[in-house]
Amino acid sequence: MTASLRIGSIALLVALLAPASPPAQEPRVVEIRARRFEFTPNVVTLRKDEPVVLRLRTDDFTHGLYMKELGIDSEFAPGKAVDVPLTPRKAGRYSVICDHFCGSGHGNMKMTIVVE
């Protein structure tokens, strides 16, 4: 057996015996419900660099969820859940709005995302 073949065999053996890396952790799912003229919950706390999925639902009208700094710009209609993947990179308090007109109280339809 040549030296290079021996080294290759040893490398293969080490690779087979090494513990497998743990599977990637599923992102935390944060449920957000919208209804005329509010989000529930109206404050969501996230951790910096933690991947999450914002699961958006509504039963009444089409709503939007918009926050430019966090890269959120989503629309969701009654009866359909929309998943928005998010990994916040900067700590802070972010005011999130509904950007789809849903009636006279629409201008007050806001929520806060706190990134710690």
CSV table of N, CA, C and O in Angstrom, one decimal:
chain,number,residue,atom,x,y,z
A,1,MET,N,0.9,-1.2,0.0
A,1,MET,CA,0.0,0.0,0.0
A,1,MET,C,0.9,1.2,0.0
A,1,MET,O,1.8,1.3,0.8
A,2,THR,N,0.6,2.2,-0.9
A,2,THR,CA,1.5,3.4,-1.0
A,2,THR,C,1.1,4.3,0.2
A,2,THR,O,0.0,4.2,0.8
A,3,ALA,N,2.0,5.3,0.4
A,3,ALA,CA,1.8,6.2,1.5
A,3,ALA,C,0.6,7.1,1.3
A,3,ALA,O,-0.2,7.3,2.2
A,4,SER,N,0.4,7.5,0.0
A,4,SER,CA,-0.8,8.4,-0.2
A,4,SER,C,-2.1,7.6,-0.1
A,4,SER,O,-3.1,8.2,0.4
A,5,LEU,N,-2.1,6.4,-0.5
A,5,LEU,CA,-3.3,5.5,-0.3
A,5,LEU,C,-3.6,5.3,1.2
A,5,LEU,O,-4.7,5.4,1.6
A,6,ARG,N,-2.5,5.1,2.0
A,6,ARG,CA,-2.7,4.9,3.4
A,6,ARG,C,-3.2,6.2,4.0
A,6,ARG,O,-4.1,6.1,4.9
A,7,ILE,N,-2.7,7.3,3.7
A,7,ILE,CA,-3.2,8.6,4.2
A,7,ILE,C,-4.7,8.8,3.9
A,7,ILE,O,-5.5,9.2,4.7
A,8,GLY,N,-5.0,8.5,2.6
A,8,GLY,CA,-6.4,8.6,2.2
A,8,GLY,C,-7.3,7.7,2.9
A,8,GLY,O,-8.4,8.1,3.3
A,9,SER,N,-6.9,6.5,3.2
A,9,SER,CA,-7.7,5.5,4.0
A,9,SER,C,-7.9,6.0,5.4
A,9,SER,O,-8.9,5.9,6.0
A,10,ILE,N,-6.8,6.5,6.0
A,10,ILE,CA,-6.9,7.1,7.3
A,10,ILE,C,-7.9,8.2,7.4
A,10,ILE,O,-8.7,8.3,8.3
A,11,ALA,N,-7.8,9.1,6.4
A,11,ALA,CA,-8.7,10.3,6.4
A,11,ALA,C,-10.1,9.8,6.3
A,11,ALA,O,-11.0,10.4,6.9
A,12,LEU,N,-10.4,8.9,5.4
A,12,LEU,CA,-11.7,8.3,5.3
A,12,LEU,C,-12.2,7.7,6.6
A,12,LEU,O,-13.4,7.9,7.0
A,13,LEU,N,-11.4,7.0,7.3
A,13,LEU,CA,-11.7,6.3,8.5
A,13,LEU,C,-12.1,7.4,9.6
A,13,LEU,O,-13.1,7.3,10.3
A,14,VAL,N,-11.2,8.4,9.6
A,14,VAL,CA,-11.5,9.5,10.6
A,14,VAL,C,-12.8,10.2,10.3
A,14,VAL,O,-13.6,10.5,11.2
A,15,ALA,N,-13.1,10.4,9.0
A,15,ALA,CA,-14.3,11.1,8.7
A,15,ALA,C,-15.5,10.2,9.0
A,15,ALA,O,-16.6,10.7,9.5
A,16,LEU,N,-15.4,8.9,8.8
A,16,LEU,CA,-16.5,8.0,9.2
A,16,LEU,C,-16.8,7.9,10.7
A,16,LEU,O,-17.9,7.7,11.1
A,17,LEU,N,-15.7,8.0,11.4
A,17,LEU,CA,-15.8,7.8,12.9
A,17,LEU,C,-16.1,9.1,13.6
A,17,LEU,O,-16.5,9.1,14.8
A,18,ALA,N,-15.9,10.3,13.0
A,18,ALA,CA,-16.1,11.6,13.6
A,18,ALA,C,-17.6,11.7,13.9
A,18,ALA,O,-18.5,11.3,13.1
A,19,PRO,N,-18.0,12.4,15.0
A,19,PRO,CA,-19.4,12.6,15.3
A,19,PRO,C,-20.0,13.5,14.2
A,19,PRO,O,-19.4,14.4,13.8
A,20,ALA,N,-21.2,13.2,13.8
A,20,ALA,CA,-21.9,14.0,12.9
A,20,ALA,C,-22.2,15.4,13.5
A,20,ALA,O,-22.5,15.5,14.7
A,21,SER,N,-22.2,16.4,12.7
A,21,SER,CA,-22.6,17.7,13.3
A,21,SER,C,-24.1,17.7,13.5
A,21,SER,O,-24.8,17.1,12.8
A,22,PRO,N,-24.5,18.4,14.6
A,22,PRO,CA,-25.9,18.3,15.0
A,22,PRO,C,-26.7,19.0,13.9
A,22,PRO,O,-26.3,19.9,13.2
A,23,PRO,N,-28.0,18.5,13.7
A,23,PRO,CA,-28.8,19.1,12.6
A,23,PRO,C,-29.1,20.6,13.0
A,23,PRO,O,-29.2,21.0,14.2
A,24,ALA,N,-29.3,21.4,12.0
A,24,ALA,CA,-29.6,22.8,12.2
A,24,ALA,C,-30.9,22.9,12.9
A,24,ALA,O,-31.9,22.2,12.7
A,25,GLN,N,-31.0,23.8,13.9
A,25,GLN,CA,-32.2,24.0,14.7
A,25,GLN,C,-33.2,24.7,13.9
A,25,GLN,O,-32.9,25.7,13.2
A,26,GLU,N,-34.5,24.3,14.0
A,26,GLU,CA,-35.6,24.9,13.3
A,26,GLU,C,-35.8,26.3,13.9
A,26,GLU,O,-35.6,26.5,15.1
A,27,PRO,N,-36.1,27.3,13.1
A,27,PRO,CA,-36.3,28.6,13.6
A,27,PRO,C,-37.6,28.7,14.5
A,27,PRO,O,-38.5,27.9,14.3
A,28,ARG,N,-37.5,29.5,15.5
A,28,ARG,CA,-38.7,29.7,16.4
A,28,ARG,C,-39.8,30.4,15.6
A,28,ARG,O,-39.6,31.3,14.8
A,29,VAL,N,-41.0,29.9,15.8
A,29,VAL,CA,-42.2,30.5,15.0
A,29,VAL,C,-42.9,31.4,16.0
A,29,VAL,O,-43.3,31.0,17.1
A,30,VAL,N,-43.1,32.6,15.5
A,30,VAL,CA,-43.9,33.6,16.3
A,30,VAL,C,-45.2,33.9,15.6
A,30,VAL,O,-45.2,34.4,14.4
A,31,GLU,N,-46.3,33.5,16.2
A,31,GLU,CA,-47.6,33.7,15.6
A,31,GLU,C,-48.1,35.2,15.8
A,31,GLU,O,-48.1,35.7,16.9
A,32,ILE,N,-48.5,35.8,14.7
A,32,ILE,CA,-49.0,37.2,14.8
A,32,ILE,C,-50.4,37.2,14.1
A,32,ILE,O,-50.5,36.8,12.9
A,33,ARG,N,-51.4,37.7,14.8
A,33,ARG,CA,-52.7,37.8,14.2
A,33,ARG,C,-53.1,39.2,14.0
A,33,ARG,O,-52.8,40.1,14.8
A,34,ALA,N,-53.7,39.5,12.8
A,34,ALA,CA,-54.1,40.8,12.5
A,34,ALA,C,-55.6,40.8,12.4
A,34,ALA,O,-56.2,39.9,11.9
A,35,ARG,N,-56.2,41.9,12.9
A,35,ARG,CA,-57.6,42.1,12.7
A,35,ARG,C,-57.8,43.6,12.8
A,35,ARG,O,-57.0,44.4,13.3
A,36,ARG,N,-58.8,44.1,12.2
A,36,ARG,CA,-59.1,45.5,12.1
A,36,ARG,C,-59.0,46.1,13.5
A,36,ARG,O,-59.8,45.8,14.4
A,37,PHE,N,-58.3,46.8,13.9
A,37,PHE,CA,-57.2,47.7,13.6
A,37,PHE,C,-56.1,47.4,14.6
A,37,PHE,O,-55.5,48.3,15.2
A,38,GLU,N,-55.7,46.1,14.7
A,38,GLU,CA,-54.7,45.7,15.7
A,38,GLU,C,-53.9,44.5,15.3
A,38,GLU,O,-54.4,43.6,14.5
A,39,PHE,N,-52.8,44.3,15.9
A,39,PHE,CA,-52.0,43.1,15.8
A,39,PHE,C,-51.9,42.5,17.2
A,39,PHE,O,-51.9,43.2,18.2
A,40,THR,N,-52.0,41.2,17.2
A,40,THR,CA,-51.9,40.4,18.5
A,40,THR,C,-50.8,39.4,18.3
A,40,THR,O,-51.0,38.5,17.4
A,41,PRO,N,-49.8,39.4,19.1
A,41,PRO,CA,-49.5,40.4,20.2
A,41,PRO,C,-49.0,41.7,19.5
A,41,PRO,O,-48.7,41.7,18.4
A,42,ASN,N,-49.1,42.8,20.3
A,42,ASN,CA,-48.7,44.1,19.7
A,42,ASN,C,-47.3,44.4,20.1
A,42,ASN,O,-46.7,45.4,19.6
A,43,VAL,N,-46.6,43.6,20.9
A,43,VAL,CA,-45.2,43.7,21.1
A,43,VAL,C,-44.6,42.3,21.0
A,43,VAL,O,-45.1,41.3,21.6
A,44,VAL,N,-43.5,42.2,20.2
A,44,VAL,CA,-42.8,40.9,20.0
A,44,VAL,C,-41.4,41.1,20.4
A,44,VAL,O,-40.8,42.1,19.9
A,45,THR,N,-40.8,40.2,21.2
A,45,THR,CA,-39.4,40.4,21.6
A,45,THR,C,-38.6,39.2,20.9
A,45,THR,O,-39.0,38.1,21.0
A,46,LEU,N,-37.6,39.6,20.2
A,46,LEU,CA,-36.7,38.7,19.5
A,46,LEU,C,-35.3,38.9,20.0
A,46,LEU,O,-34.9,39.9,20.6
A,47,ARG,N,-34.4,37.9,19.7
A,47,ARG,CA,-33.0,38.0,20.1
A,47,ARG,C,-32.2,38.2,18.8
A,47,ARG,O,-32.5,37.7,17.7
A,48,LYS,N,-31.2,39.1,18.9
A,48,LYS,CA,-30.4,39.4,17.8
A,48,LYS,C,-29.7,38.2,17.3
A,48,LYS,O,-29.3,37.3,18.1
A,49,ASP,N,-29.7,38.0,16.0
A,49,ASP,CA,-29.1,36.9,15.3
A,49,ASP,C,-29.8,35.6,15.4
A,49,ASP,O,-29.3,34.5,15.0
A,50,GLU,N,-31.0,35.6,16.0
A,50,GLU,CA,-31.7,34.3,16.2
A,50,GLU,C,-32.7,34.2,15.0
A,50,GLU,O,-33.6,35.1,14.8
A,51,PRO,N,-32.6,33.2,14.2
A,51,PRO,CA,-33.6,33.0,13.1
A,51,PRO,C,-35.0,32.7,13.6
A,51,PRO,O,-35.1,31.9,14.5
A,52,VAL,N,-36.0,33.4,13.1
A,52,VAL,CA,-37.3,33.2,13.5
A,52,VAL,C,-38.2,33.2,12.2
A,52,VAL,O,-37.8,33.7,11.2
A,53,VAL,N,-39.4,32.7,12.4
A,53,VAL,CA,-40.4,32.8,11.3
A,53,VAL,C,-41.6,33.6,11.9
A,53,VAL,O,-42.1,33.1,13.0
A,54,LEU,N,-42.0,34.7,11.3
A,54,LEU,CA,-43.2,35.4,11.7
A,54,LEU,C,-44.3,34.8,10.9
A,54,LEU,O,-44.3,34.8,9.7
A,55,ARG,N,-45.3,34.1,11.6
A,55,ARG,CA,-46.4,33.5,11.0
A,55,ARG,C,-47.6,34.4,11.1
A,55,ARG,O,-48.1,34.6,12.2
A,56,LEU,N,-48.0,35.0,9.9
A,56,LEU,CA,-49.0,36.0,9.9
A,56,LEU,C,-50.3,35.4,9.5
A,56,LEU,O,-50.4,34.7,8.5
A,57,ARG,N,-51.4,35.8,10.2
A,57,ARG,CA,-52.8,35.3,9.9
A,57,ARG,C,-53.8,36.4,10.1
A,57,ARG,O,-53.6,37.3,11.0
A,58,THR,N,-54.8,36.4,9.4
A,58,THR,CA,-56.0,37.3,9.6
A,58,THR,C,-57.2,36.5,9.2
A,58,THR,O,-57.2,35.6,8.4
A,59,ASP,N,-58.4,37.0,9.8
A,59,ASP,CA,-59.6,36.4,9.4
A,59,ASP,C,-60.6,37.4,8.8
A,59,ASP,O,-61.7,37.0,8.4
A,60,ASP,N,-60.2,38.7,8.8
A,60,ASP,CA,-61.1,39.7,8.4
A,60,ASP,C,-60.8,40.3,7.0
A,60,ASP,O,-61.6,40.2,6.1
A,61,PHE,N,-59.7,41.0,6.9
A,61,PHE,CA,-59.3,41.8,5.7
A,61,PHE,C,-57.9,41.4,5.3
A,61,PHE,O,-57.1,40.8,6.1
A,62,THR,N,-57.5,41.8,4.1
A,62,THR,CA,-56.1,41.7,3.7
A,62,THR,C,-55.3,42.8,4.5
A,62,THR,O,-55.7,43.9,4.5
A,63,HIS,N,-54.2,42.4,5.1
A,63,HIS,CA,-53.4,43.3,5.9
A,63,HIS,C,-52.0,43.3,5.4
A,63,HIS,O,-51.6,42.4,4.6
A,64,GLY,N,-51.2,44.2,5.8
A,64,GLY,CA,-49.8,44.2,5.4
A,64,GLY,C,-49.0,44.3,6.7
A,64,GLY,O,-49.4,44.8,7.7
A,65,LEU,N,-47.7,43.9,6.7
A,65,LEU,CA,-46.8,44.0,7.8
A,65,LEU,C,-45.5,44.6,7.1
A,65,LEU,O,-44.9,44.0,6.3
A,66,TYR,N,-45.1,45.8,7.6
A,66,TYR,CA,-44.0,46.5,7.0
A,66,TYR,C,-43.1,47.1,8.0
A,66,TYR,O,-43.6,47.8,8.9
A,67,MET,N,-41.8,46.9,7.8
A,67,MET,CA,-40.8,47.5,8.6
A,67,MET,C,-39.5,47.4,7.8
A,67,MET,O,-38.9,46.4,7.7
A,68,LYS,N,-39.1,48.6,7.2
A,68,LYS,CA,-38.0,48.6,6.3
A,68,LYS,C,-36.7,48.1,6.9
A,68,LYS,O,-36.0,47.3,6.3
A,69,GLU,N,-36.4,48.6,8.0
A,69,GLU,CA,-35.1,48.3,8.7
A,69,GLU,C,-34.9,46.8,8.9
A,69,GLU,O,-33.7,46.3,8.9
A,70,LEU,N,-36.0,46.1,9.2
A,70,LEU,CA,-35.9,44.7,9.4
A,70,LEU,C,-36.1,43.9,8.1
A,70,LEU,O,-36.1,42.6,8.1
A,71,GLY,N,-36.4,44.5,7.0
A,71,GLY,CA,-36.6,43.9,5.8
A,71,GLY,C,-38.0,43.1,5.7
A,71,GLY,O,-38.1,42.2,4.9
A,72,ILE,N,-38.9,43.7,6.4
A,72,ILE,CA,-40.3,43.0,6.4
A,72,ILE,C,-41.2,43.8,5.5
A,72,ILE,O,-41.3,45.1,5.6
A,73,ASP,N,-41.8,43.2,4.5
A,73,ASP,CA,-42.8,43.8,3.6
A,73,ASP,C,-43.6,42.7,3.1
A,73,ASP,O,-43.3,42.0,2.1
A,74,SER,N,-44.7,42.4,3.8
A,74,SER,CA,-45.5,41.2,3.5
A,74,SER,C,-47.0,41.6,3.5
A,74,SER,O,-47.4,42.5,4.2
A,75,GLU,N,-47.7,40.8,2.7
A,75,GLU,CA,-49.2,41.0,2.6
A,75,GLU,C,-49.8,39.6,2.9
A,75,GLU,O,-49.3,38.6,2.5
A,76,PHE,N,-50.9,39.6,3.7
A,76,PHE,CA,-51.6,38.4,4.0
A,76,PHE,C,-53.1,38.6,4.0
A,76,PHE,O,-53.6,39.6,4.4
A,77,ALA,N,-53.7,37.6,3.4
A,77,ALA,CA,-55.2,37.6,3.2
A,77,ALA,C,-55.9,36.6,4.2
A,77,ALA,O,-55.3,35.7,4.7
A,78,PRO,N,-57.2,36.9,4.4
A,78,PRO,CA,-57.9,36.0,5.3
A,78,PRO,C,-57.8,34.5,4.9
A,78,PRO,O,-57.8,34.2,3.7
A,79,GLY,N,-57.7,33.7,5.9
A,79,GLY,CA,-57.7,32.2,5.7
A,79,GLY,C,-56.4,31.6,5.2
A,79,GLY,O,-56.3,30.4,5.1
A,80,LYS,N,-55.3,32.4,5.0
A,80,LYS,CA,-54.0,31.9,4.5
A,80,LYS,C,-52.9,32.4,5.5
A,80,LYS,O,-52.8,33.6,5.7
A,81,ALA,N,-52.2,31.5,6.0
A,81,ALA,CA,-51.0,31.9,6.8
A,81,ALA,C,-49.9,32.2,5.9
A,81,ALA,O,-49.6,31.6,4.9
A,82,VAL,N,-49.1,33.3,6.2
A,82,VAL,CA,-47.9,33.7,5.5
A,82,VAL,C,-46.8,33.6,6.4
A,82,VAL,O,-46.8,34.2,7.5
A,83,ASP,N,-45.7,32.9,6.1
A,83,ASP,CA,-44.5,32.8,6.9
A,83,ASP,C,-43.5,33.8,6.4
A,83,ASP,O,-43.1,33.8,5.2
A,84,VAL,N,-42.9,34.6,7.3
A,84,VAL,CA,-41.9,35.6,7.0
A,84,VAL,C,-40.7,35.2,7.8
A,84,VAL,O,-40.6,35.4,9.0
A,85,PRO,N,-39.6,34.7,7.1
A,85,PRO,CA,-38.4,34.4,7.8
A,85,PRO,C,-37.6,35.7,8.1
A,85,PRO,O,-37.6,36.6,7.3
A,86,LEU,N,-37.0,35.7,9.3
A,86,LEU,CA,-36.4,36.9,9.8
A,86,LEU,C,-35.2,36.5,10.7
A,86,LEU,O,-35.4,35.7,11.6
A,87,THR,N,-34.1,37.2,10.5
A,87,THR,CA,-33.0,37.0,11.4
A,87,THR,C,-32.5,38.5,11.7
A,87,THR,O,-31.8,39.0,10.9
A,88,PRO,N,-33.0,39.1,12.8
A,88,PRO,CA,-32.6,40.4,13.1
A,88,PRO,C,-31.1,40.6,13.5
A,88,PRO,O,-30.6,39.8,14.2
A,89,ARG,N,-30.5,41.5,12.9
A,89,ARG,CA,-29.0,41.7,13.0
A,89,ARG,C,-28.6,42.9,13.9
A,89,ARG,O,-27.5,43.0,14.3
A,90,LYS,N,-29.6,43.7,14.3
A,90,LYS,CA,-29.3,44.9,15.1
A,90,LYS,C,-30.3,45.0,16.2
A,90,LYS,O,-31.6,45.0,16.0
A,91,ALA,N,-29.9,45.2,17.4
A,91,ALA,CA,-30.7,45.4,18.6
A,91,ALA,C,-31.5,46.7,18.4
A,91,ALA,O,-30.9,47.7,17.8
A,92,GLY,N,-32.7,46.8,19.0
A,92,GLY,CA,-33.4,48.1,19.0
A,92,GLY,C,-34.9,47.8,19.1
A,92,GLY,O,-35.4,46.7,19.2
A,93,ARG,N,-35.7,48.9,19.1
A,93,ARG,CA,-37.1,48.9,19.1
A,93,ARG,C,-37.6,49.3,17.7
A,93,ARG,O,-37.2,50.4,17.2
A,94,TYR,N,-38.4,48.5,17.1
A,94,TYR,CA,-38.9,48.8,15.7
A,94,TYR,C,-40.4,48.9,15.7
A,94,TYR,O,-41.1,48.0,16.1
A,95,SER,N,-40.9,50.0,15.1
A,95,SER,CA,-42.3,50.2,14.9
A,95,SER,C,-42.7,49.6,13.6
A,95,SER,O,-42.2,50.0,12.5
A,96,VAL,N,-43.6,48.7,13.7
A,96,VAL,CA,-44.1,47.9,12.5
A,96,VAL,C,-45.5,48.4,12.2
A,96,VAL,O,-46.3,48.5,13.1
A,97,ILE,N,-45.8,48.6,10.9
A,97,ILE,CA,-47.1,49.1,10.6
A,97,ILE,C,-47.9,48.1,9.6
A,97,ILE,O,-47.2,47.3,9.0
A,98,CYS,N,-49.2,48.3,9.6
A,98,CYS,CA,-50.0,47.7,8.5
A,98,CYS,C,-49.9,48.6,7.3
A,98,CYS,O,-50.3,49.8,7.5
A,99,ASP,N,-49.5,48.2,6.2
A,99,ASP,CA,-49.4,49.1,5.0
A,99,ASP,C,-50.5,48.8,4.0
A,99,ASP,O,-50.4,49.1,2.8
A,100,HIS,N,-51.6,48.1,4.4
A,100,HIS,CA,-52.7,47.9,3.6
A,100,HIS,C,-53.9,48.6,4.2
A,100,HIS,O,-54.3,48.2,5.3
A,101,PHE,N,-54.6,49.5,3.5
A,101,PHE,CA,-55.7,50.3,4.1
A,101,PHE,C,-56.8,49.3,4.5
A,101,PHE,O,-57.2,48.5,3.6
A,102,CYS,N,-57.2,49.3,5.7
A,102,CYS,CA,-58.3,48.4,6.2
A,102,CYS,C,-59.4,49.1,6.9
A,102,CYS,O,-60.2,48.4,7.6
A,103,GLY,N,-59.5,50.4,6.7
A,103,GLY,CA,-60.6,51.1,7.3
A,103,GLY,C,-60.2,52.4,8.0
A,103,GLY,O,-59.0,52.7,8.1
A,104,SER,N,-61.1,53.0,8.7
A,104,SER,CA,-60.8,54.3,9.3
A,104,SER,C,-59.8,54.3,10.4
A,104,SER,O,-59.1,55.3,10.7
A,105,GLY,N,-59.6,53.2,11.1
A,105,GLY,CA,-58.6,53.1,12.2
A,105,GLY,C,-57.2,52.6,11.7
A,105,GLY,O,-56.3,52.3,12.5
A,106,HIS,N,-57.1,52.4,10.4
A,106,HIS,CA,-55.9,51.9,9.8
A,106,HIS,C,-54.6,52.6,10.3
A,106,HIS,O,-53.6,51.9,10.5
A,107,GLY,N,-54.6,53.9,10.4
A,107,GLY,CA,-53.4,54.7,10.7
A,107,GLY,C,-52.9,54.3,12.1
A,107,GLY,O,-51.7,54.6,12.3
A,108,ASN,N,-53.7,53.8,12.9
A,108,ASN,CA,-53.2,53.4,14.3
A,108,ASN,C,-52.8,51.9,14.4
A,108,ASN,O,-52.6,51.4,15.5
A,109,MET,N,-52.8,51.2,13.3
A,109,MET,CA,-52.6,49.8,13.3
A,109,MET,C,-51.1,49.5,13.3
A,109,MET,O,-50.5,49.5,12.2
A,110,LYS,N,-50.5,49.4,14.5
A,110,LYS,CA,-49.0,49.3,14.6
A,110,LYS,C,-48.7,48.2,15.7
A,110,LYS,O,-49.5,47.9,16.5
A,111,MET,N,-47.5,47.7,15.6
A,111,MET,CA,-47.0,46.9,16.7
A,111,MET,C,-45.5,47.2,16.8
A,111,MET,O,-44.9,47.9,16.0
A,112,THR,N,-44.9,46.7,17.9
A,112,THR,CA,-43.5,46.9,18.1
A,112,THR,C,-42.7,45.6,18.1
A,112,THR,O,-43.2,44.6,18.8
A,113,ILE,N,-41.6,45.5,17.5
A,113,ILE,CA,-40.7,44.4,17.6
A,113,ILE,C,-39.4,44.9,18.3
A,113,ILE,O,-38.8,45.9,17.9
A,114,VAL,N,-39.1,44.2,19.4
A,114,VAL,CA,-38.0,44.6,20.2
A,114,VAL,C,-36.9,43.5,20.0
A,114,VAL,O,-37.2,42.3,20.1
A,115,VAL,N,-35.7,43.9,19.6
A,115,VAL,CA,-34.6,43.0,19.4
A,115,VAL,C,-33.6,43.2,20.4
A,115,VAL,O,-33.1,44.4,20.6
A,116,GLU,N,-33.4,42.2,21.2
A,116,GLU,CA,-32.4,42.3,22.4
A,116,GLU,C,-31.1,41.7,22.0
A,116,GLU,O,-31.0,40.8,21.2
